Amino acid sequence: MKIGILKETLDGERRVAITPNIAKQLIASGFEILVEEGAGEYSSFKDSDYTNVEVAVEKRGVVFHEADILLKINPFDEEDLKLVDKGQILISKLYHKSNPELIQAIANKGVTAFSMDAIPRISRAQDMDVLSSQNNLAGYKAVILGAFEMTKIFPLMMTSAGTIAPARVLIYGIGVAGLQAIATAKRLGAVVEATDIRSETKEQAESLGAKFISVDNEGEESEGGYAKEASTDYLKRQKEAVNKSLFQADLVITTANIPGRKAPILITEEQVLQMKNGAVIIDLAAAQGGNCEVSQINKTIVKNGVKVIGTSIDPRSVSTNASDLYAKNIYNYIKHLTEGTNFKWDLDEEITDETLIVQNGTIRKN
């Protein structure tokens, strides 16, 4: 069974799906590995790092033609699918709920496709959960980016010239990214507040030193470990509860994403106009439409002195660590799906059932 590692082609992407260390472990398990030329260069992995562990470095077309399993991080696009052969197995993030046209195009090729972003949030799948591993890094990086963009320092500092008050940081969404953002901002000395639709996150936020901003959330339970889409009434109550903290904040980080849907608007343009001059918003949900009404993906918008930076939950700027974690996730996933080097196709098993989106050209999950 041959596994092909493809170079990511999405604009700005710097990660690679399998690192040399994980490739070595897959080879030890009996798989043959091919990698596209230059696939790991932006994650600091040279082609020679792969050949040193007996991975064959090939041109893109050769990888597509010879591999039984094709691995990527981002969804296979139209150009990729032109090179895919019937019967191959594709493994990547697919975002199948919001990409029906892509899933149909994959099915039309007569292939099988697994989606890494569909890993269920259950304890035995934690070591395969790419969303958690990548979001953890994203939360850290959002704080570092915010610190760079701010005109203030984070910690309280007492000097002979006077005392500098600590920066105030507000986090929307206390999932994996939000929790790491809280921890990082606290380590840097900021005063941190956080809010989330899920009341069960209060204890987690407070354990890291953040003040939890409570909002009555009756009827707003989470679904499968993820925040579900909030009602209009809840968003109104949240806005009222958070406004004071928002208008005092030096840095705001938004992390709220709903699988398969547009990101909820948590900060309106009207609210941005009332924020402090010089405040910074890092919107990690910009790729899904944004949590801030004025944010745009990969752009910095300045509104009334407030800098709104639209970025992605994917931690591409720390691509070495992000690739290491993604590769380990996918290694555990492949080992789960296979016995020896053969797929088990156990459709009664939850992880396989939830992530197998297309099987031999037939769409299983919409």
Tab-separated table of C-alpha atoms in Angstrom:
chain	number	residue	atom	x	y	z
A	1	MET	CA	0.000	0.000	0.000
A	2	LYS	CA	1.557	3.278	-1.155
A	3	ILE	CA	0.881	6.580	0.603
A	4	GLY	CA	1.432	9.794	-1.351
A	5	ILE	CA	2.131	13.084	0.446
A	6	LEU	CA	1.160	16.106	-1.628
A	7	LYS	CA	2.502	19.643	-1.461
A	8	GLU	CA	-0.148	22.097	-0.260
A	9	THR	CA	-1.217	24.577	-2.953
A	10	LEU	CA	-3.579	26.829	-0.989
A	11	ASP	CA	-2.332	30.412	-0.977
A	12	GLY	CA	-0.330	31.088	2.184
A	13	GLU	CA	-0.261	27.469	3.351
A	14	ARG	CA	3.106	26.386	4.755
A	15	ARG	CA	2.334	23.056	6.449
A	16	VAL	CA	2.834	19.498	5.221
A	17	ALA	CA	0.599	16.525	6.035
A	18	ILE	CA	3.354	14.051	6.967
A	19	THR	CA	6.748	14.891	8.456
A	20	PRO	CA	9.873	12.761	7.939
A	21	ASN	CA	9.637	11.318	11.454
A	22	ILE	CA	6.049	10.130	10.942
A	23	ALA	CA	6.890	8.880	7.440
A	24	LYS	CA	9.565	6.711	9.043
A	25	GLN	CA	6.976	5.257	11.446
A	26	LEU	CA	4.553	4.512	8.592
A	27	ILE	CA	7.320	2.752	6.668
A	28	ALA	CA	8.074	0.675	9.763
A	29	SER	CA	4.386	-0.321	9.751
A	30	GLY	CA	4.709	-1.679	6.221
A	31	PHE	CA	3.596	1.248	4.039
A	32	GLU	CA	5.547	2.649	1.118
A	33	ILE	CA	5.764	6.456	1.141
A	34	LEU	CA	6.077	8.903	-1.730
A	35	VAL	CA	6.330	12.659	-1.215
A	36	GLU	CA	6.023	15.457	-3.737
A	37	GLU	CA	9.167	17.505	-4.338
A	38	GLY	CA	9.353	20.448	-1.951
A	39	ALA	CA	6.299	19.409	0.057
A	40	GLY	CA	7.968	20.117	3.381
A	41	GLU	CA	10.217	23.055	2.502
A	42	TYR	CA	8.058	25.733	4.183
A	43	SER	CA	7.918	23.656	7.357
A	44	SER	CA	11.726	23.361	7.437
A	45	PHE	CA	11.755	19.771	6.145
A	46	LYS	CA	14.100	19.304	3.183
A	47	ASP	CA	13.622	16.646	0.509
A	48	SER	CA	16.793	15.030	1.855
A	49	ASP	CA	15.127	14.669	5.276
A	50	TYR	CA	12.574	12.423	3.588
A	51	THR	CA	15.039	10.438	1.480
A	52	ASN	CA	17.111	9.829	4.624
A	53	VAL	CA	14.192	7.802	6.034
A	54	GLU	CA	13.649	5.926	2.734
A	55	VAL	CA	10.807	8.059	1.377
A	56	ALA	CA	10.753	8.397	-2.414
A	57	VAL	CA	10.709	12.066	-3.499
A	58	GLU	CA	8.796	12.390	-6.767
A	59	LYS	CA	7.185	14.934	-9.062
A	60	ARG	CA	3.533	15.782	-8.403
A	61	GLY	CA	2.144	13.748	-11.274
A	62	VAL	CA	4.052	10.644	-10.203
A	63	VAL	CA	2.698	10.854	-6.657
A	64	PHE	CA	-0.868	11.112	-7.941
A	65	HIS	CA	-0.408	8.230	-10.371
A	66	GLU	CA	1.394	5.754	-8.113
A	67	ALA	CA	-0.153	6.276	-4.664
A	68	ASP	CA	-3.064	4.222	-3.328
A	69	ILE	CA	-3.696	6.788	-0.578
A	70	LEU	CA	-3.295	10.535	-1.153
A	71	LEU	CA	-2.758	12.812	1.834
A	72	LYS	CA	-3.277	16.556	2.128
A	73	ILE	CA	-4.185	19.016	4.851
A	74	ASN	CA	-6.548	21.274	2.907
A	75	PRO	CA	-9.403	20.022	0.711
A	76	PHE	CA	-8.578	18.553	-2.691
A	77	ASP	CA	-9.341	21.231	-5.269
A	78	GLU	CA	-10.390	21.131	-8.918
A	79	GLU	CA	-6.812	20.880	-10.189
A	80	ASP	CA	-6.059	18.028	-7.770
A	81	LEU	CA	-9.109	16.071	-8.860
A	82	LYS	CA	-7.996	16.205	-12.500
A	83	LEU	CA	-5.047	14.002	-11.462
A	84	VAL	CA	-6.951	11.602	-9.203
A	85	ASP	CA	-7.571	8.053	-10.473
A	86	LYS	CA	-10.627	5.910	-9.809
A	87	GLY	CA	-10.239	3.696	-6.747
A	88	GLN	CA	-7.784	5.908	-4.887
A	89	ILE	CA	-8.328	6.907	-1.244
A	90	LEU	CA	-8.159	10.611	-0.358
A	91	ILE	CA	-7.559	11.830	3.197
A	92	SER	CA	-7.682	15.543	4.064
A	93	LYS	CA	-9.939	18.095	5.656
A	94	LEU	CA	-13.007	18.342	3.414
A	95	TYR	CA	-15.532	20.487	5.339
A	96	HIS	CA	-18.168	18.353	3.646
A	97	LYS	CA	-21.186	20.059	5.227
A	98	SER	CA	-20.318	23.383	3.626
A	99	ASN	CA	-18.735	22.028	0.412
A	100	PRO	CA	-21.410	19.941	-1.342
A	101	GLU	CA	-20.028	20.764	-4.809
A	102	LEU	CA	-16.580	19.475	-3.838
A	103	ILE	CA	-18.000	16.268	-2.389
A	104	GLN	CA	-19.993	15.658	-5.570
A	105	ALA	CA	-16.875	16.268	-7.685
A	106	ILE	CA	-14.948	13.748	-5.565
A	107	ALA	CA	-17.749	11.196	-5.927
A	108	ASN	CA	-17.756	11.721	-9.692
A	109	LYS	CA	-14.128	10.534	-9.788
A	110	GLY	CA	-15.112	7.148	-8.310
A	111	VAL	CA	-12.783	7.477	-5.330
A	112	THR	CA	-13.080	7.137	-1.549
A	113	ALA	CA	-12.618	10.183	0.690
A	114	PHE	CA	-12.116	10.549	4.436
A	115	SER	CA	-12.427	13.945	6.130
A	116	MET	CA	-10.066	14.751	8.987
A	117	ASP	CA	-12.241	17.624	10.209
A	118	ALA	CA	-15.116	15.186	10.820
A	119	ILE	CA	-13.312	13.284	13.609
A	120	PRO	CA	-15.917	12.918	16.404
A	121	ARG	CA	-15.209	14.543	19.764
A	122	ILE	CA	-14.899	11.358	21.791
A	123	SER	CA	-12.104	10.390	24.160
A	124	ARG	CA	-10.640	7.571	22.039
A	125	ALA	CA	-10.361	9.920	19.031
A	126	GLN	CA	-8.421	12.644	20.834
A	127	ASP	CA	-5.076	11.620	19.351
A	128	MET	CA	-6.570	11.943	15.829
A	129	ASP	CA	-8.333	15.297	16.377
A	130	VAL	CA	-6.643	17.699	13.964
A	131	LEU	CA	-8.988	20.554	14.826
A	132	SER	CA	-7.882	20.476	18.456
A	133	SER	CA	-4.172	20.105	17.732
A	134	GLN	CA	-4.154	22.927	15.184
A	135	ASN	CA	-6.473	25.228	17.156
A	136	ASN	CA	-4.214	24.926	20.171
A	137	LEU	CA	-1.372	26.475	18.196
A	138	ALA	CA	-3.708	29.044	16.653
A	139	GLY	CA	-4.748	30.323	20.076
A	140	TYR	CA	-1.118	30.794	21.066
A	141	LYS	CA	-0.194	32.488	17.805
A	142	ALA	CA	-3.195	34.858	17.963
A	143	VAL	CA	-1.883	36.319	21.225
A	144	ILE	CA	1.637	36.688	19.821
A	145	LEU	CA	0.245	38.413	16.720
A	146	GLY	CA	-1.868	40.674	18.904
A	147	ALA	CA	1.137	41.585	21.035
A	148	PHE	CA	3.047	42.550	17.897
A	149	GLU	CA	0.202	44.682	16.536
A	150	MET	CA	-0.629	46.467	19.808
A	151	THR	CA	1.067	49.690	20.869
A	152	LYS	CA	1.110	48.565	24.521
A	153	ILE	CA	2.880	45.869	26.509
A	154	PHE	CA	1.018	43.078	28.305
A	155	PRO	CA	2.327	43.070	31.884
A	156	LEU	CA	2.054	45.490	34.781
A	157	MET	CA	5.379	47.266	34.965
A	158	MET	CA	6.557	49.511	37.774
A	159	THR	CA	9.366	51.866	36.810
A	160	SER	CA	11.012	54.975	38.228
A	161	ALA	CA	9.078	56.928	35.618
A	162	GLY	CA	5.753	55.533	36.770
A	163	THR	CA	3.546	52.458	36.613
A	164	ILE	CA	2.333	50.897	33.359
A	165	ALA	CA	-1.064	49.241	33.720
A	166	PRO	CA	-1.438	45.721	32.315
A	167	ALA	CA	-3.159	45.210	28.963
A	168	ARG	CA	-6.766	44.020	28.973
A	169	VAL	CA	-7.542	41.027	26.751
A	170	LEU	CA	-10.999	39.691	25.882
A	171	ILE	CA	-11.481	36.210	24.406
A	172	TYR	CA	-14.665	35.125	22.606
A	173	GLY	CA	-15.018	31.340	22.553
A	174	ILE	CA	-13.489	29.046	25.168
A	175	GLY	CA	-12.660	26.031	23.048
A	176	VAL	CA	-9.164	24.736	22.425
A	177	ALA	CA	-7.983	27.940	20.722
A	178	GLY	CA	-9.619	30.165	23.321
A	179	LEU	CA	-8.151	28.286	26.261
A	180	GLN	CA	-4.649	28.471	24.797
A	181	ALA	CA	-5.149	32.185	24.112
A	182	ILE	CA	-6.164	32.718	27.751
A	183	ALA	CA	-3.149	30.794	29.027
A	184	THR	CA	-0.722	32.632	26.749
A	185	ALA	CA	-2.106	36.106	27.509
A	186	LYS	CA	-1.996	35.390	31.249
A	187	ARG	CA	1.612	34.187	31.022
A	188	LEU	CA	2.467	37.501	29.355
A	189	GLY	CA	0.857	39.378	32.231
A	190	ALA	CA	-2.444	40.618	30.795
A	191	VAL	CA	-5.772	40.949	32.578
A	192	VAL	CA	-7.931	38.407	30.730
A	193	GLU	CA	-11.700	38.056	30.401
A	194	ALA	CA	-13.542	35.436	28.356
A	195	THR	CA	-17.041	34.503	27.277
A	196	ASP	CA	-18.681	31.481	25.649
A	197	ILE	CA	-22.186	30.239	24.914
A	198	ARG	CA	-21.332	27.027	26.793
A	199	SER	CA	-21.657	27.588	30.527
A	200	GLU	CA	-19.583	24.450	31.167
A	201	THR	CA	-16.494	26.371	29.974
A	202	LYS	CA	-16.639	28.786	32.931
A	203	GLU	CA	-14.593	26.555	35.218
A	204	GLN	CA	-11.989	25.932	32.516
A	205	ALA	CA	-11.527	29.660	31.848
A	206	GLU	CA	-11.293	30.493	35.536
A	207	SER	CA	-8.774	27.701	36.151
A	208	LEU	CA	-6.417	29.532	33.776
A	209	GLY	CA	-6.935	32.853	35.527
A	210	ALA	CA	-9.522	34.496	33.282
A	211	LYS	CA	-12.659	36.227	34.484
A	212	PHE	CA	-15.680	34.532	32.883
A	213	ILE	CA	-18.371	36.877	31.580
A	214	SER	CA	-21.638	35.054	32.265
A	215	VAL	CA	-24.608	35.246	29.914
A	216	ASP	CA	-27.917	33.473	30.531
A	217	ASN	CA	-27.730	30.572	28.060
A	218	GLU	CA	-30.906	28.601	28.746
A	219	GLY	CA	-31.660	26.418	25.720
A	220	GLU	CA	-28.226	27.026	24.168
A	221	GLU	CA	-26.546	23.675	24.877
A	222	SER	CA	-23.511	22.519	22.925
A	223	GLU	CA	-23.667	19.791	20.269
A	224	GLY	CA	-21.044	17.034	20.178
A	225	GLY	CA	-18.521	19.091	22.123
A	226	TYR	CA	-18.796	22.087	19.795
A	227	ALA	CA	-20.711	25.318	20.356
A	228	LYS	CA	-23.910	25.308	18.340
A	229	GLU	CA	-25.353	28.293	16.494
A	230	ALA	CA	-26.657	30.813	19.026
A	231	SER	CA	-30.159	32.234	18.959
A	232	THR	CA	-30.726	35.908	18.130
A	233	ASP	CA	-31.915	36.450	21.687
A	234	TYR	CA	-28.711	34.983	23.141
A	235	LEU	CA	-26.509	37.126	20.886
A	236	LYS	CA	-28.389	40.215	22.085
A	237	ARG	CA	-27.872	39.231	25.745
A	238	GLN	CA	-24.202	38.465	25.106
A	239	LYS	CA	-23.685	41.831	23.451
A	240	GLU	CA	-25.154	43.628	26.460
A	241	ALA	CA	-23.091	41.605	28.950
A	242	VAL	CA	-19.790	41.931	27.110
A	243	ASN	CA	-19.921	45.564	25.905
A	244	LYS	CA	-18.225	47.080	28.957
A	245	SER	CA	-15.291	44.671	28.692
A	246	LEU	CA	-15.142	45.018	24.908
A	247	PHE	CA	-14.930	48.795	25.041
A	248	GLN	CA	-12.112	48.611	27.626
A	249	ALA	CA	-10.122	45.890	25.844
A	250	ASP	CA	-6.727	46.475	24.272
A	251	LEU	CA	-6.806	43.110	22.474
A	252	VAL	CA	-9.814	41.017	21.467
A	253	ILE	CA	-9.468	37.478	20.068
A	254	THR	CA	-12.480	35.741	18.539
A	255	THR	CA	-12.428	31.979	17.985
A	256	ALA	CA	-16.083	30.981	17.486
A	257	ASN	CA	-16.641	28.534	14.639
A	258	ILE	CA	-19.596	26.209	14.021
A	259	PRO	CA	-18.737	23.105	11.938
A	260	GLY	CA	-20.273	23.302	8.476
A	261	ARG	CA	-21.761	26.769	8.947
A	262	LYS	CA	-20.879	30.434	8.628
A	263	ALA	CA	-19.186	31.831	11.715
A	264	PRO	CA	-21.527	33.816	14.008
A	265	ILE	CA	-21.216	37.601	14.165
A	266	LEU	CA	-20.207	38.424	17.750
A	267	ILE	CA	-18.877	41.965	17.262
A	268	THR	CA	-20.832	44.379	15.072
A	269	GLU	CA	-19.442	47.391	13.240
A	270	GLU	CA	-21.368	49.578	15.682
A	271	GLN	CA	-19.494	47.970	18.582
A	272	VAL	CA	-16.137	48.382	16.847
A	273	LEU	CA	-16.809	52.108	16.521
A	274	GLN	CA	-17.181	52.336	20.312
A	275	MET	CA	-13.925	50.516	21.143
A	276	LYS	CA	-10.740	52.178	22.369
A	277	ASN	CA	-8.528	53.917	19.859
A	278	GLY	CA	-5.565	51.589	19.220
A	279	ALA	CA	-7.401	48.406	20.179
A	280	VAL	CA	-6.719	45.268	18.128
A	281	ILE	CA	-9.135	42.495	17.121
A	282	ILE	CA	-7.724	39.157	15.921
A	283	ASP	CA	-10.568	37.308	14.181
A	284	LEU	CA	-9.616	33.633	13.872
A	285	ALA	CA	-12.949	32.842	12.211
A	286	ALA	CA	-12.438	35.145	9.220
A	287	ALA	CA	-12.156	32.226	6.783
A	288	GLN	CA	-15.711	31.209	7.720
A	289	GLY	CA	-17.115	34.725	7.387
A	290	GLY	CA	-15.727	36.171	10.596
A	291	ASN	CA	-16.911	36.815	14.154
A	292	CYS	CA	-16.407	40.545	13.606
A	293	GLU	CA	-18.696	42.201	11.099
A	294	VAL	CA	-15.904	44.227	9.485
A	295	SER	CA	-13.201	41.552	9.248
A	296	GLN	CA	-11.964	40.130	5.950
A	297	ILE	CA	-9.736	37.075	5.564
A	298	ASN	CA	-6.020	37.868	5.270
A	299	LYS	CA	-6.667	41.615	5.536
A	300	THR	CA	-6.175	44.280	8.173
A	301	ILE	CA	-9.038	46.757	8.362
A	302	VAL	CA	-8.675	49.925	10.442
A	303	LYS	CA	-12.002	51.281	11.660
A	304	ASN	CA	-12.061	54.414	13.837
A	305	GLY	CA	-8.580	53.619	15.128
A	306	VAL	CA	-9.365	49.950	15.820
A	307	LYS	CA	-7.258	47.433	13.909
A	308	VAL	CA	-9.273	44.365	12.800
A	309	ILE	CA	-7.104	41.489	11.538
A	310	GLY	CA	-8.921	38.686	9.739
A	311	THR	CA	-6.961	35.458	9.865
A	312	SER	CA	-7.467	31.702	9.870
A	313	ILE	CA	-7.712	29.157	12.645
A	314	ASP	CA	-5.029	27.236	10.716
A	315	PRO	CA	-1.652	28.057	12.364
A	316	ARG	CA	0.351	28.321	9.153
A	317	SER	CA	2.936	30.709	10.603
A	318	VAL	CA	4.124	28.032	13.046
A	319	SER	CA	4.183	25.429	10.314
A	320	THR	CA	6.892	23.184	11.774
A	321	ASN	CA	4.995	22.513	15.009
A	322	ALA	CA	1.645	22.458	13.209
A	323	SER	CA	2.931	19.870	10.719
A	324	ASP	CA	4.371	17.735	13.518
A	325	LEU	CA	1.008	17.620	15.292
A	326	TYR	CA	-1.080	17.115	12.138
A	327	ALA	CA	1.217	14.300	11.005
A	328	LYS	CA	0.889	12.526	14.347
A	329	ASN	CA	-2.908	12.901	14.175
A	330	ILE	CA	-3.059	11.411	10.698
A	331	TYR	CA	-0.657	8.599	11.643
A	332	ASN	CA	-2.961	7.593	14.519
A	333	TYR	CA	-5.959	7.862	12.192
A	334	ILE	CA	-4.433	5.636	9.512
A	335	LYS	CA	-3.425	3.076	12.129
A	336	HIS	CA	-7.008	3.133	13.411
A	337	LEU	CA	-8.460	2.557	9.937
A	338	THR	CA	-6.117	-0.246	8.952
A	339	GLU	CA	-4.996	-3.683	10.002
A	340	GLY	CA	-1.494	-4.207	8.751
A	341	THR	CA	-1.613	-2.110	5.597
A	342	ASN	CA	-5.185	-2.998	4.628
A	343	PHE	CA	-8.267	-0.927	5.417
A	344	LYS	CA	-10.747	-2.610	7.752
A	345	TRP	CA	-13.846	-0.726	6.456
A	346	ASP	CA	-15.593	-1.125	9.820
A	347	LEU	CA	-18.621	1.083	9.173
A	348	ASP	CA	-20.199	0.163	12.502
A	349	GLU	CA	-17.315	1.887	14.277
A	350	GLU	CA	-18.051	5.557	15.075
A	351	ILE	CA	-14.802	7.186	13.952
A	352	THR	CA	-14.793	5.390	10.598
A	353	ASP	CA	-18.504	5.998	10.055
A	354	GLU	CA	-18.318	9.737	10.816
A	355	THR	CA	-15.245	10.441	8.691
A	356	LEU	CA	-15.918	8.272	5.618
A	357	ILE	CA	-17.653	10.862	3.434
A	358	VAL	CA	-17.432	9.200	-0.003
A	359	GLN	CA	-16.981	5.457	-0.621
A	360	ASN	CA	-16.124	4.237	-4.118
A	361	GLY	CA	-17.933	7.170	-5.709
A	362	THR	CA	-21.000	7.040	-3.441
A	363	ILE	CA	-21.671	9.951	-1.067
A	364	ARG	CA	-22.308	8.694	2.478
A	365	LYS	CA	-22.427	11.982	4.398
A	366	ASN	CA	-23.943	15.279	3.336
